[in-house]
XYZ file of C-alpha atoms in Angstrom:
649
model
C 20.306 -14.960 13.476
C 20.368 -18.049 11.512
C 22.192 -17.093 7.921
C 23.960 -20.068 6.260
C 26.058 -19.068 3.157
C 25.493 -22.243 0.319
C 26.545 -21.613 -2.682
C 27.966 -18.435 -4.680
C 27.777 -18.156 -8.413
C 29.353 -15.242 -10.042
C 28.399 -14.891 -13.468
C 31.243 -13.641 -15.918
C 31.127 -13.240 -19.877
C 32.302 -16.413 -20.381
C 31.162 -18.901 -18.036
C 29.823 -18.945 -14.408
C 32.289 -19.631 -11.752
C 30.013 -21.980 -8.705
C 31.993 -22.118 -5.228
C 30.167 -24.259 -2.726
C 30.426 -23.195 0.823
C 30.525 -25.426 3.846
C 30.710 -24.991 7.448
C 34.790 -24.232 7.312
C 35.585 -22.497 3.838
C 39.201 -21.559 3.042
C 40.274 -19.860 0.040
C 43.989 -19.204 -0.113
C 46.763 -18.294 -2.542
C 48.851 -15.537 -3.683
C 47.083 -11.606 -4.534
C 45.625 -10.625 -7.717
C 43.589 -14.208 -8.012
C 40.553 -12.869 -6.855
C 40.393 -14.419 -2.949
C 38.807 -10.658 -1.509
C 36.197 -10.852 -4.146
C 34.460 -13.685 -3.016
C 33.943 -12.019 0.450
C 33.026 -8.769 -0.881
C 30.331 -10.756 -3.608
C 28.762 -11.908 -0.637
C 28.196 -8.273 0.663
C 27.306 -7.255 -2.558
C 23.993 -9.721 -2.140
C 23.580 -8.367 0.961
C 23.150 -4.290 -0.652
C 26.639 -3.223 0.185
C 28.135 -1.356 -2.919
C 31.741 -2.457 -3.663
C 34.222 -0.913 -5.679
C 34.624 -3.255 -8.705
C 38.260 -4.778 -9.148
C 39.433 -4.188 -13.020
C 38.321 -7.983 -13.194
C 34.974 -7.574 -12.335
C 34.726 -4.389 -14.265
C 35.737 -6.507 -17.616
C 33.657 -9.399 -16.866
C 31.242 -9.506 -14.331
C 27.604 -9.800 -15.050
C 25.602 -10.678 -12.295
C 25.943 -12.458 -8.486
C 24.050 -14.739 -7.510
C 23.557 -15.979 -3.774
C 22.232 -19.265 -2.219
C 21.565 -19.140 1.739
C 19.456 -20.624 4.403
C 17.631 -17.401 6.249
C 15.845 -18.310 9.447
C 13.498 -21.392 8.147
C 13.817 -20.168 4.558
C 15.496 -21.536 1.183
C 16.632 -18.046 -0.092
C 17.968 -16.933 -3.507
C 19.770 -13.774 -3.801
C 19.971 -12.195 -7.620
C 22.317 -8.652 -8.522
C 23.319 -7.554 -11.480
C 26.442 -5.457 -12.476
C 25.508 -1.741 -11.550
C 21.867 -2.818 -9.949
C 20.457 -0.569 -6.931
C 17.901 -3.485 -6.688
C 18.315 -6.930 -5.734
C 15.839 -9.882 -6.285
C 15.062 -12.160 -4.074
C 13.219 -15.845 -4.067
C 12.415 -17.546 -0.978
C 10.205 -20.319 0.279
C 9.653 -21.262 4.127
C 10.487 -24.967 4.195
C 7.343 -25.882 6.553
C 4.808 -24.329 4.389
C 6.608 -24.456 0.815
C 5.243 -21.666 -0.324
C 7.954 -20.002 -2.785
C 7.394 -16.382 -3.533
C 9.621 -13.945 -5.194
C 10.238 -10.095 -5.123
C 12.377 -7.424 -6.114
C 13.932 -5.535 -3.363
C 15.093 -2.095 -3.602
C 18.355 -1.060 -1.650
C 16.895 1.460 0.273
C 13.062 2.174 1.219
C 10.650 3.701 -1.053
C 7.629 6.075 -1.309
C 7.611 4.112 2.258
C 5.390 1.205 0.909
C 5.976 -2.383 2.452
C 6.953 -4.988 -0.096
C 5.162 -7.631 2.187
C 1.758 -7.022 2.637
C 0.788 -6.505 6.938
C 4.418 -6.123 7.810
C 7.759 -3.521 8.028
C 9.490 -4.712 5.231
C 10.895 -2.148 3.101
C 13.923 -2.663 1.626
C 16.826 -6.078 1.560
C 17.663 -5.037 5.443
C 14.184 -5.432 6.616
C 13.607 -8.947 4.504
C 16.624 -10.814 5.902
C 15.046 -9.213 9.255
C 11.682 -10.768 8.162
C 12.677 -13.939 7.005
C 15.279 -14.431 10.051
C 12.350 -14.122 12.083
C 13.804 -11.399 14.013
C 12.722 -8.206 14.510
C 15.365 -5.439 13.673
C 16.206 -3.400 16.837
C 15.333 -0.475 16.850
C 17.975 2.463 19.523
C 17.607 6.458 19.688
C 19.054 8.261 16.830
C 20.989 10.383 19.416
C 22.193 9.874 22.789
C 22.437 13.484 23.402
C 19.084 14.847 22.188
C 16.122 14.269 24.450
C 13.938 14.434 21.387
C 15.497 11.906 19.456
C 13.497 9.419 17.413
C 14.529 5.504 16.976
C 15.839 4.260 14.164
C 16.380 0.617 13.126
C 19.755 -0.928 13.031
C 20.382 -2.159 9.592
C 21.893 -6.010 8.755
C 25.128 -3.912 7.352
C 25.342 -2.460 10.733
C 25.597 -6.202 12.093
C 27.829 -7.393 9.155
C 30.826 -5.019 10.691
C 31.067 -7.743 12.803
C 30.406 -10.734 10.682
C 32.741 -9.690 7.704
C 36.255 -8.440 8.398
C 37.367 -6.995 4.916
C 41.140 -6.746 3.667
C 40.828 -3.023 3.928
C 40.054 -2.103 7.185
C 41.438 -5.643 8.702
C 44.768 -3.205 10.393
C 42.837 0.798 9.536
C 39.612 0.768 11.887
C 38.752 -0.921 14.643
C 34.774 -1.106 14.315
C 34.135 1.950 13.902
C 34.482 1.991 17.941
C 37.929 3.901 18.099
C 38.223 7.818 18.404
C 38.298 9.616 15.162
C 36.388 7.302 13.453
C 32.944 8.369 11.558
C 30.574 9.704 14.342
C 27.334 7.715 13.024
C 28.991 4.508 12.531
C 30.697 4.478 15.946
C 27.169 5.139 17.460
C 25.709 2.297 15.286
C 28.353 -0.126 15.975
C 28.195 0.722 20.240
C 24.550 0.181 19.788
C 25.362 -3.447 17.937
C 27.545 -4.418 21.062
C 24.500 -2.954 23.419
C 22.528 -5.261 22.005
C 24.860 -8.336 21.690
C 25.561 -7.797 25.378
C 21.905 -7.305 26.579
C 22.184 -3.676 27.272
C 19.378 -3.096 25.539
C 16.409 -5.300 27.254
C 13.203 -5.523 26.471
C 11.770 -3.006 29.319
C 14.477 -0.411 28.591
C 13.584 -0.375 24.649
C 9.805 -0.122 25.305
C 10.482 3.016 27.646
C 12.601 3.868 25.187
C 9.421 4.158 22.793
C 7.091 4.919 25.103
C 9.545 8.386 25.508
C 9.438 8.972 21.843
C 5.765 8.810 21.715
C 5.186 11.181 24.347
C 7.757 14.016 23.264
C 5.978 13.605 19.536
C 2.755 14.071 21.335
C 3.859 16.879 23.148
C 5.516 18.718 20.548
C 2.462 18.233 18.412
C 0.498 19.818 21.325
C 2.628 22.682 21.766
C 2.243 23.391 18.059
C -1.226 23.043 18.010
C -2.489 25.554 20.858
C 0.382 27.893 19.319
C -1.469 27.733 16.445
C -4.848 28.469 18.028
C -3.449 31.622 19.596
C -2.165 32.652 16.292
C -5.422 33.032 15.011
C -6.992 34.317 18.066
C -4.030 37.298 17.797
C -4.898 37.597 14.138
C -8.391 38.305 14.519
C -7.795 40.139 17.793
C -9.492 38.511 20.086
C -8.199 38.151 23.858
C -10.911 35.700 25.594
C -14.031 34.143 25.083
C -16.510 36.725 26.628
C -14.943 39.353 23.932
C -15.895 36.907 21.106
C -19.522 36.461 22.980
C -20.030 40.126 22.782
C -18.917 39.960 19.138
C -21.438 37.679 18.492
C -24.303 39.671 19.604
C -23.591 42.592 17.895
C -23.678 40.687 15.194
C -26.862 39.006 15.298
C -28.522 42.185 16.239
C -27.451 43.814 13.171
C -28.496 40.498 11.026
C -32.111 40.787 12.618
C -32.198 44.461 11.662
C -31.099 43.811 7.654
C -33.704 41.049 7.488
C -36.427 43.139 9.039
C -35.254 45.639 6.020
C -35.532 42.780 3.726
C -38.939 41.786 4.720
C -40.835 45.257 4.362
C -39.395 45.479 1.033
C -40.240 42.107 -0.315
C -44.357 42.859 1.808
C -44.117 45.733 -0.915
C -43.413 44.445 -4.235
C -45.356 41.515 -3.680
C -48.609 43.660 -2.705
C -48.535 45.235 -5.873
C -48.022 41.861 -7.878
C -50.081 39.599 -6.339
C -53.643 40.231 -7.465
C -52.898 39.937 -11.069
C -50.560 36.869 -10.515
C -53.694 35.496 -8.535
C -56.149 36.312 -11.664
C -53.305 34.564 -14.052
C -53.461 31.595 -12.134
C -57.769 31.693 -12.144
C -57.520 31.810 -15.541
C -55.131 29.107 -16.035
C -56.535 26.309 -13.611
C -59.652 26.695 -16.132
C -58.327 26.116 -19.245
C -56.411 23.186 -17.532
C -59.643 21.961 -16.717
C -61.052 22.548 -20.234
C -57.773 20.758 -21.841
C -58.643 17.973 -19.645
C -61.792 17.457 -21.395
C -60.902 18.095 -24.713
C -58.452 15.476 -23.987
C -61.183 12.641 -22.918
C -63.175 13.713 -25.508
C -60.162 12.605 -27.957
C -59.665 9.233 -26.255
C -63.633 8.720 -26.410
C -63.078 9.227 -30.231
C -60.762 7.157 -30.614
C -62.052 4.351 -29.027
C -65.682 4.506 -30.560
C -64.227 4.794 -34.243
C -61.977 1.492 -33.243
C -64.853 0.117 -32.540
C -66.896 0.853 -35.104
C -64.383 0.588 -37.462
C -63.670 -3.522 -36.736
C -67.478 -3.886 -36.762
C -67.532 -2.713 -40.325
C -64.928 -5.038 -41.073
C -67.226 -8.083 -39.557
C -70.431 -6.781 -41.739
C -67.947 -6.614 -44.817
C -66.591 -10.269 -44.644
C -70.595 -11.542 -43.850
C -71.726 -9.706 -46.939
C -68.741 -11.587 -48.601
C -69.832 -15.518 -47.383
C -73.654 -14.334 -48.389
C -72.518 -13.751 -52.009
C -70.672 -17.291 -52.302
C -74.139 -18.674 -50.809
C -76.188 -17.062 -53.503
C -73.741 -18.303 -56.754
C -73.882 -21.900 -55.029
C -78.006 -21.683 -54.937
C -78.200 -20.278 -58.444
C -75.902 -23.266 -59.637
C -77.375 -25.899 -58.309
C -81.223 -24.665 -59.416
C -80.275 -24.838 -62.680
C -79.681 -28.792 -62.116
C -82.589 -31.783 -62.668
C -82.170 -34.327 -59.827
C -83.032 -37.773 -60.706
C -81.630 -39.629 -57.524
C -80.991 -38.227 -53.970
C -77.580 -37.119 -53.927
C -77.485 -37.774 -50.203
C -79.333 -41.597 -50.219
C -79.291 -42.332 -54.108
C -82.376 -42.763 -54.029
C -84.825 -42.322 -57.571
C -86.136 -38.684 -56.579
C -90.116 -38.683 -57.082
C -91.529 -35.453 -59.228
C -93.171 -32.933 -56.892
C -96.438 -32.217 -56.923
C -96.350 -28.907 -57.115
C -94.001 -27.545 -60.135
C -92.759 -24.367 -57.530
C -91.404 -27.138 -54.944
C -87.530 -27.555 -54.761
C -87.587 -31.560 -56.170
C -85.657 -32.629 -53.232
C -87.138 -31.066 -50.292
C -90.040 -30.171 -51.573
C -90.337 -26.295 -50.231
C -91.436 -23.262 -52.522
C -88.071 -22.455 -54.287
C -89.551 -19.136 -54.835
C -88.016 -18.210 -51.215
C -84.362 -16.394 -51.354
C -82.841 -15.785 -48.313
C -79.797 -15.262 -49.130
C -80.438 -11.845 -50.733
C -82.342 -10.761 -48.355
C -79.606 -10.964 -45.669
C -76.851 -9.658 -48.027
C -79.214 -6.723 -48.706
C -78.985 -6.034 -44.653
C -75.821 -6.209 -44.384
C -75.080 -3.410 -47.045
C -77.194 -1.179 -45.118
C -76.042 -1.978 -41.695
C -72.174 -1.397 -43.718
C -73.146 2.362 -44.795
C -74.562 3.170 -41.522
C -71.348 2.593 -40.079
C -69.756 4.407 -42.168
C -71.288 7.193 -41.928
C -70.965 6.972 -38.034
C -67.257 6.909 -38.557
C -66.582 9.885 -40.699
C -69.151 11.530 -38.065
C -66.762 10.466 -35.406
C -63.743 12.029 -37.070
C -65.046 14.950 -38.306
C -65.739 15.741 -34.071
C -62.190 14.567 -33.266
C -61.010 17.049 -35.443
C -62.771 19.682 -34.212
C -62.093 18.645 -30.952
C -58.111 18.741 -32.068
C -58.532 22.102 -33.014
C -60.011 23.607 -29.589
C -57.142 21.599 -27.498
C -54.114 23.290 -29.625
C -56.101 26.271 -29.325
C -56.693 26.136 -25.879
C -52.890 24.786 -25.110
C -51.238 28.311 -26.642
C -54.009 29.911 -24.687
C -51.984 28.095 -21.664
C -48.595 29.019 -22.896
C -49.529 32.584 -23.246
C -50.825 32.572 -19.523
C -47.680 30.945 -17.747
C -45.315 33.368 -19.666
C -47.257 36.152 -18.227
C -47.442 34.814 -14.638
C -43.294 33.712 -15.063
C -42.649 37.444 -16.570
C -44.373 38.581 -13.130
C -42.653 36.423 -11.046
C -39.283 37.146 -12.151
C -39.934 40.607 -12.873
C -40.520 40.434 -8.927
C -37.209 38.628 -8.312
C -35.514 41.455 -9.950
C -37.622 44.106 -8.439
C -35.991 42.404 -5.295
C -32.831 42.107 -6.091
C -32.237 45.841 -7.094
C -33.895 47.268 -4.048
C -32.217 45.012 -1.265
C -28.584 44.190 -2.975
C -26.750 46.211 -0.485
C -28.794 44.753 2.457
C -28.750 41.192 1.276
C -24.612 41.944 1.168
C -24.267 43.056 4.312
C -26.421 39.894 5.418
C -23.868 37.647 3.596
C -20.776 39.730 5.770
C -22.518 39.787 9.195
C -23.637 36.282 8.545
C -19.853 34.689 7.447
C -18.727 36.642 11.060
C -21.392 34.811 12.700
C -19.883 31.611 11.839
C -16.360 32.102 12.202
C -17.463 33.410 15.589
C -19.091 30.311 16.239
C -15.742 28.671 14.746
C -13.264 30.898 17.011
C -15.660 30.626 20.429
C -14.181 26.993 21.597
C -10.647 27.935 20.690
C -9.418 29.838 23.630
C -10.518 27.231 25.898
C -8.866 24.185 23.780
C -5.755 26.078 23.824
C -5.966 26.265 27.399
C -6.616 22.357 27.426
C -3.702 21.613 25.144
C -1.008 23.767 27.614
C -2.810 21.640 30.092
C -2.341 18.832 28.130
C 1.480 20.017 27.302
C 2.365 20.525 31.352
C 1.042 16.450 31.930
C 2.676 15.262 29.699
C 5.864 16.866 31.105
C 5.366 15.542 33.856
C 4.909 11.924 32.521
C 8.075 12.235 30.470
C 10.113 13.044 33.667
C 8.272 9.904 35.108
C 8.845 7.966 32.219
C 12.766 9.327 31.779
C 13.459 8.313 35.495
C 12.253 4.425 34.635
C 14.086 4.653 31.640
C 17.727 5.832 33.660
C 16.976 3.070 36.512
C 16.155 0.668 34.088
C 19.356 1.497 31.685
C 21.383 1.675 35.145
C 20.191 -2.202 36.215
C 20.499 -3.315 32.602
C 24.361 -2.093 32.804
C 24.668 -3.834 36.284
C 24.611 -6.726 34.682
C 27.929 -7.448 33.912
C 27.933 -10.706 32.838
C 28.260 -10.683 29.279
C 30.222 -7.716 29.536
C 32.848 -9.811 31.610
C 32.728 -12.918 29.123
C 33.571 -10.559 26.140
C 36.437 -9.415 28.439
C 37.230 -13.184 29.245
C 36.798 -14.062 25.883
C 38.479 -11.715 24.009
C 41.617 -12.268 26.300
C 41.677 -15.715 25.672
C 41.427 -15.492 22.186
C 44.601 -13.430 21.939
C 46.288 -16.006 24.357
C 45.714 -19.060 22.517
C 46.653 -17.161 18.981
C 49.955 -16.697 20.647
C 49.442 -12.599 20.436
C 53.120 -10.741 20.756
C 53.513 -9.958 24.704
C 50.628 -10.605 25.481
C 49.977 -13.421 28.998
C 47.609 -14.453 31.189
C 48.799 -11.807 33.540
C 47.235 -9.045 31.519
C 43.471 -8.220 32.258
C 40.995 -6.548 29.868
C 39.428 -3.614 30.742
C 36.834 -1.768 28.541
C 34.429 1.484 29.061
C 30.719 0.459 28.462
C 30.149 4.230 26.777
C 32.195 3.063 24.066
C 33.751 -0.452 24.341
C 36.844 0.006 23.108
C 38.834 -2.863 24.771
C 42.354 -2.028 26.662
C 45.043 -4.516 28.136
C 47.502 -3.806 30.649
C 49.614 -6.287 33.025
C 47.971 -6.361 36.762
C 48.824 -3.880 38.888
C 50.892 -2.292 36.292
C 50.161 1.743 34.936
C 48.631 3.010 31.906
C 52.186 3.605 30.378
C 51.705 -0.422 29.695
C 48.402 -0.444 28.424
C 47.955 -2.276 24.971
C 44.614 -0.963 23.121
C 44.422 -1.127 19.272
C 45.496 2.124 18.581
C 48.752 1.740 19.830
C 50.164 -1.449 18.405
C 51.475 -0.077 15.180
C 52.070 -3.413 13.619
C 49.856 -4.363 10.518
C 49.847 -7.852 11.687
C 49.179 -6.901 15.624
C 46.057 -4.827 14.384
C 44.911 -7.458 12.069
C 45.114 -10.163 14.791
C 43.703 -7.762 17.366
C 40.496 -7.145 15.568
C 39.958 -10.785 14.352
C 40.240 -11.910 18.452
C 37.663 -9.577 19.013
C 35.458 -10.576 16.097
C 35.512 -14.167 17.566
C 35.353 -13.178 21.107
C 31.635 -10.907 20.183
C 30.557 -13.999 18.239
C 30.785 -16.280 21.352
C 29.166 -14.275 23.460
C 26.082 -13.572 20.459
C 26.147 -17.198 20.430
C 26.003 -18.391 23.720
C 23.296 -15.278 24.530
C 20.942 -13.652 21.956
C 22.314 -15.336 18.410
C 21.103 -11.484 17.179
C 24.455 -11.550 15.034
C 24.326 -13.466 11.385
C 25.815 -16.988 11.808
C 28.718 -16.616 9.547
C 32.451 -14.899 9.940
C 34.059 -14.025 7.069
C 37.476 -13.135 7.688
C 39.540 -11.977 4.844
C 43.420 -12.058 5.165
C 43.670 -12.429 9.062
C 47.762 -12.942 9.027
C 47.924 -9.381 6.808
C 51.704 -8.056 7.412
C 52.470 -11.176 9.207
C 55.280 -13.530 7.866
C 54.318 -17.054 7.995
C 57.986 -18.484 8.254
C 58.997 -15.929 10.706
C 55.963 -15.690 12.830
C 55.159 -19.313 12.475
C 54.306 -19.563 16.518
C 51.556 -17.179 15.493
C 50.220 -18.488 12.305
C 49.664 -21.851 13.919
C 48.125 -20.350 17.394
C 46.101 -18.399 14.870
C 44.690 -21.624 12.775
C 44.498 -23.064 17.010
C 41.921 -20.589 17.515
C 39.837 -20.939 14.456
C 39.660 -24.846 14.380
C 39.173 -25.263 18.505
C 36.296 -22.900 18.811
C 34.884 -24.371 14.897
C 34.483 -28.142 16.993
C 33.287 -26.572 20.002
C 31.973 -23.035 21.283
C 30.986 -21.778 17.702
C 30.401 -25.013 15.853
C 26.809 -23.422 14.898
C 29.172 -20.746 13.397
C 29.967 -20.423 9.514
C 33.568 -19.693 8.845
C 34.890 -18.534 5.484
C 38.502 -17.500 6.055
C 40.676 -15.768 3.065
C 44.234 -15.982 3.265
C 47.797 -16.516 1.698
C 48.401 -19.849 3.020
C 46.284 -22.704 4.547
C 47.295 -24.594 7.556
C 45.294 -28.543 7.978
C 43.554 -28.376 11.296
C 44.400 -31.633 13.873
C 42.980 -34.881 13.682
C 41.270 -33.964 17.356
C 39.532 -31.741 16.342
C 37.698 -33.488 13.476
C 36.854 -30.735 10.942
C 36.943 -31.159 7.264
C 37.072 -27.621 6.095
C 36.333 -26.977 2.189
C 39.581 -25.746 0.733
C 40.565 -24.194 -2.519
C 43.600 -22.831 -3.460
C 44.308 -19.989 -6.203
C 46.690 -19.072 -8.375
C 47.725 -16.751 -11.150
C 48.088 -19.472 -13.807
C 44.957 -19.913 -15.453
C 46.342 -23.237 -17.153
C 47.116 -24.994 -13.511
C 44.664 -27.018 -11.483
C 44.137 -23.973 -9.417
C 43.290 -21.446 -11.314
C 42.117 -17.839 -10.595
C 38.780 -16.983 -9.063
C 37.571 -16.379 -12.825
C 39.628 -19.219 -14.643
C 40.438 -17.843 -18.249
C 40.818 -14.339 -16.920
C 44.436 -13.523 -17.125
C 45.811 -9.358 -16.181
C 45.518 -6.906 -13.290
């Protein structure tokens, strides 16, 4: 899995310490300058808590992490103390930068990416590695084990070799060691080697989903008969019998029922029937009253804006009879309309203008009219509303005449109700009982017979299991056959420890390891066990450290040259621990041999960042250029300590 280490920034109270990482990183110098720290940092961004050096615990304030994940630009952010990390990434080929904060472990089981299985910072470096995590069996003993993901820590065993367990444990693959992370780490190498292909992992889940199906099987039809024992009931023809028993004691209650609600409404009904004579007729009568009203009101509308047109006439006729009275008072002596000299008329009665009788008034006359025709309405409308009123009168009378009616016919009709009630309560109770048996009758009738169909169900899948479990041993049998990456690791490892010059160790010796657990043995050919070599028995703190490092590199050149499923870094922190660089100098340089021949070759893809005491200038021929820094104790030197003004413990 693609994982480039860029840059690390550790944040202190003072001022923020940046170490750029290459492909070949070597940090060396004396203890107590803070070398170990930048390895553990780095697993510290990854979710592994670290026990704070009394450095860190002064003045550290946060970590934080650049890296190249899969296709991704990543930035890893952790505070002092954090259980949560945050993390920024963008895929280069989209740029699409997106942030989140990622918890440690999973919670409430929600996915922090939207559509995917991404939980907690495991499951994103998964996710943004573009690999999907394995997933192996919880147990290798229990047939109804579940799987459970291998975590990136689980990986990291391999990729970072701390200071403190560099010479104690030996993966977690030796005897003694702590039972889950010996499984864990096997099921890394499984992996690594190709143990676990792709047919043997989808048996492996198609055997998970059929014991969860048939223990949820199992549990449901024991469950059925539970409730079939509770209620006593052996088969289905004793519930059918039930059942009838029943109904023919529901059809006797209601046959009860009915006789007694035939009574109470015979005696009822006539009187309700009268009631309800009665009322339809005054409904019919309100009706009326009720178009009568609307009549009125329209009609005195009417009449009234008519009164209002006679009223403004009678108005215009007395402005025409000032105007005529006005003007006869005048004498004319020219036309007013021509200007004309007017000529006397002949008779003295004539108007002098146009001559007719001015004796004529019409004027009055019409106004007269209009007065009368204005009092006849009048007395229309007051005629009108004295009959609405009237009418008013009989239509509130005639509406409580209604009330009084419907409270007698609702007295009656609930006084029936009750009448009911209090002679059929017990029956209509023992309807409700007979009636809820009924149903969980009806309920419990398929349940014997879908119990039977889930044992049924139970027995096939038994049988598929054993079907399924014989694929699965076959298929784990031919994946083991293969031995080829099995015998590189062997060939590897071997040659590792050759060319770092390992004490007594030639090309004589063979390696032989145990697939169950992989813990890797040496012994000359043809000799005994009395001469084998394993890592349990070298005693020497440098032997172990040297051991274990061999290893490391020999795991990573098979994960290279196979699946790449292991991150592409190796951090190895003090690999010559308990080993004298004067006096083992034949070993210090095979050692650096190692590092620098398989950095220019095999595992060139390979990030190293190797912590030690002392650094040793890889060969021209192998044309490296590996990013050194040395550290000391004197925070006024050149070289200062990891955190450059801190100076105690």
């Amino acid at each position: 899995m693609i994982i480039k280490l860029k840059e690390l920034t550790i944040f202190t109270k003072q001022e923020p310490v940046i170490l750029e990482l290459d492909s070949i990183n070597y940090f060396y110098g004396p203890i107590s300058t803070g070398k170990s720290t930048i390895g553990r940092l780095i697993m510290h961004c990854f979710g592994k808590n670290i026990d704070l050096t009394y450095a860190l615990q002064k003045e550290f304030i946060s970590i934080q992490l650049k890296l190249l994940i899969g296709n991704n630009d990543v930035i890893i952010e952790r505070e002092k103390d954090s259980s949560q990390i945050v993390v920024h990434y963008n895929d280069k080929s989209i740029n699409d930068p997106k942030s989140l904060i990622v918890p440690l472990v999973s919670r409430d089981n929600v996915s922090l990416i939207p559509d995917e299985e991404v939980y907690n910072i495991s499951d994103l470096i998964f996710y943004l590695g573009g690999v999907s995590p394995p997933k192996v069996l919880r147990s290798k003993v229990k047939e109804d084990s579940k799987r459970i993901r291998l975590g990136i820590k689980d990986l990291m065993w391999y990729s970072y070799l701390s200071q403190e367990e560099m010479d104690s444990s030996f993966f977690y693959l030796s005897k003694g060691e702590d039972f889950m992370k010996q499984l864990k780490s096997r099921d890394v190498l499984r992996y690594v080697l190709g143990y676990y292909q792709e047919e043997v992992s989808k048996l492996e889940e198609e055997m998970v989903a059929i014991r969860e199906e048939k223990a949820s099987t199992k549990t449901s039809a024991q469950q059925i008969r539970d409730i079939l024992e509770q209620n006593n009931i052996d088969d289905t023809n004793k519930i059918s019998e039930e059942m009838k028993l029943l109904q023919n004691s529901l059809l006797e209650i209601e046959g009860k029922l009915t006789k007694i609600d035939s009574s109470i409404q015979n005696d009822n009904e006539d009187t309700i029937k009268k009631l309800r004579g009665e009322r339809q007729e005054i409904y019919n009568t309100i009706s009326e009253y009720e178009n009568s009203l609307h009549f009125f009101d329209t009609q005195i509308e009417k009449q009234t804006k008519l009164k209002h047109e006679f009223l403004t006439a009678n108005i215009r006729s007395d402005r025409d009879i000032s105007a005529s009275k006005l003007f006869r008072e005048l004498t004319w002596y020219k036309c007013p309309e021509c200007g004309n000299k007017i000529k006397p008329p002949k008779e003295e009665s004539a108007c002098p203008i146009c001559k007719q009788d001015k004796s004529f008034d019409s004027s009055s006359k019409t106004n007269a009219e209009l007065l009368e025709r204005t009092k006849e309405l009048d007395n229309s409308i007051n005629a009108l509303k004295n009959e609405k009123r009237t009418t008013e009168q009989l239509l509130t009378k005639y509406q409580m005449f209604l009330q009084e009616i419907n409270e007698k016919i609702n007295y009656l009709e609930e006084h029936y109700d009750s009448q009911f009630l209090t002679a059929a309560s017990d029956l209509l109770s023992q309807k409700g009982i007979i009636e809820g048996k009924i149903h969980l009758c009806e309920k419990l009738l398929p349940l014997p017979k879908t119990a039977d169909d889930l044992d049924q169900r139970s027995y096939d899948l038994e049988g598929k299991l054993a079907k399924v479990k014989d694929q699965y041993i076959k298929a784990k049998k031919n994946a083991e056959k293969d031995k080829e990456n099995i015998e590189l690791l062997k060939s590897y490892f071997l040659e590792n420890l050759l060319t770092a010059n390992f004490p007594q160790i030639d090309k004589n010796y063979e390696v032989l390891m145990n697939t169950n657990d992989f813990v890797p043995y040496l012994k000359p050919s043809g000799e005994g066990e009395l001469s084998i070599v394993e890592f349990a028995s070298l005693g020497s703190g440098g032997k172990l450290t040297l051991f274990k490092t061999c290893f490391a590199l020999a795991i990573h050149r098979v994960s290279m040259k196979s699946n790449k499923l292991l991150p592409s870094f190796l951090i190895i922190d003090s690999p010559m621990k308990n080993i004298e660089t004067k006096q083992d100098e034949e070993i210090f340089k095979g050692f650096h041999k190692l590092i620098y021949s398989l950095a220019s070759d095999e595992l060139k893809d390979l990030q190293f960042i190797i912590i030690g005491s002392e650094y040793d200038e890889p060969e021209k021929k192998y044309k490296l250029k590996p990013n050194s820094r040395e550290f000391t104790r004197d925070i006024h030197s050149e070289n200062p300590p990891l955190i450059p003004y801190y100076e105690g413990p």
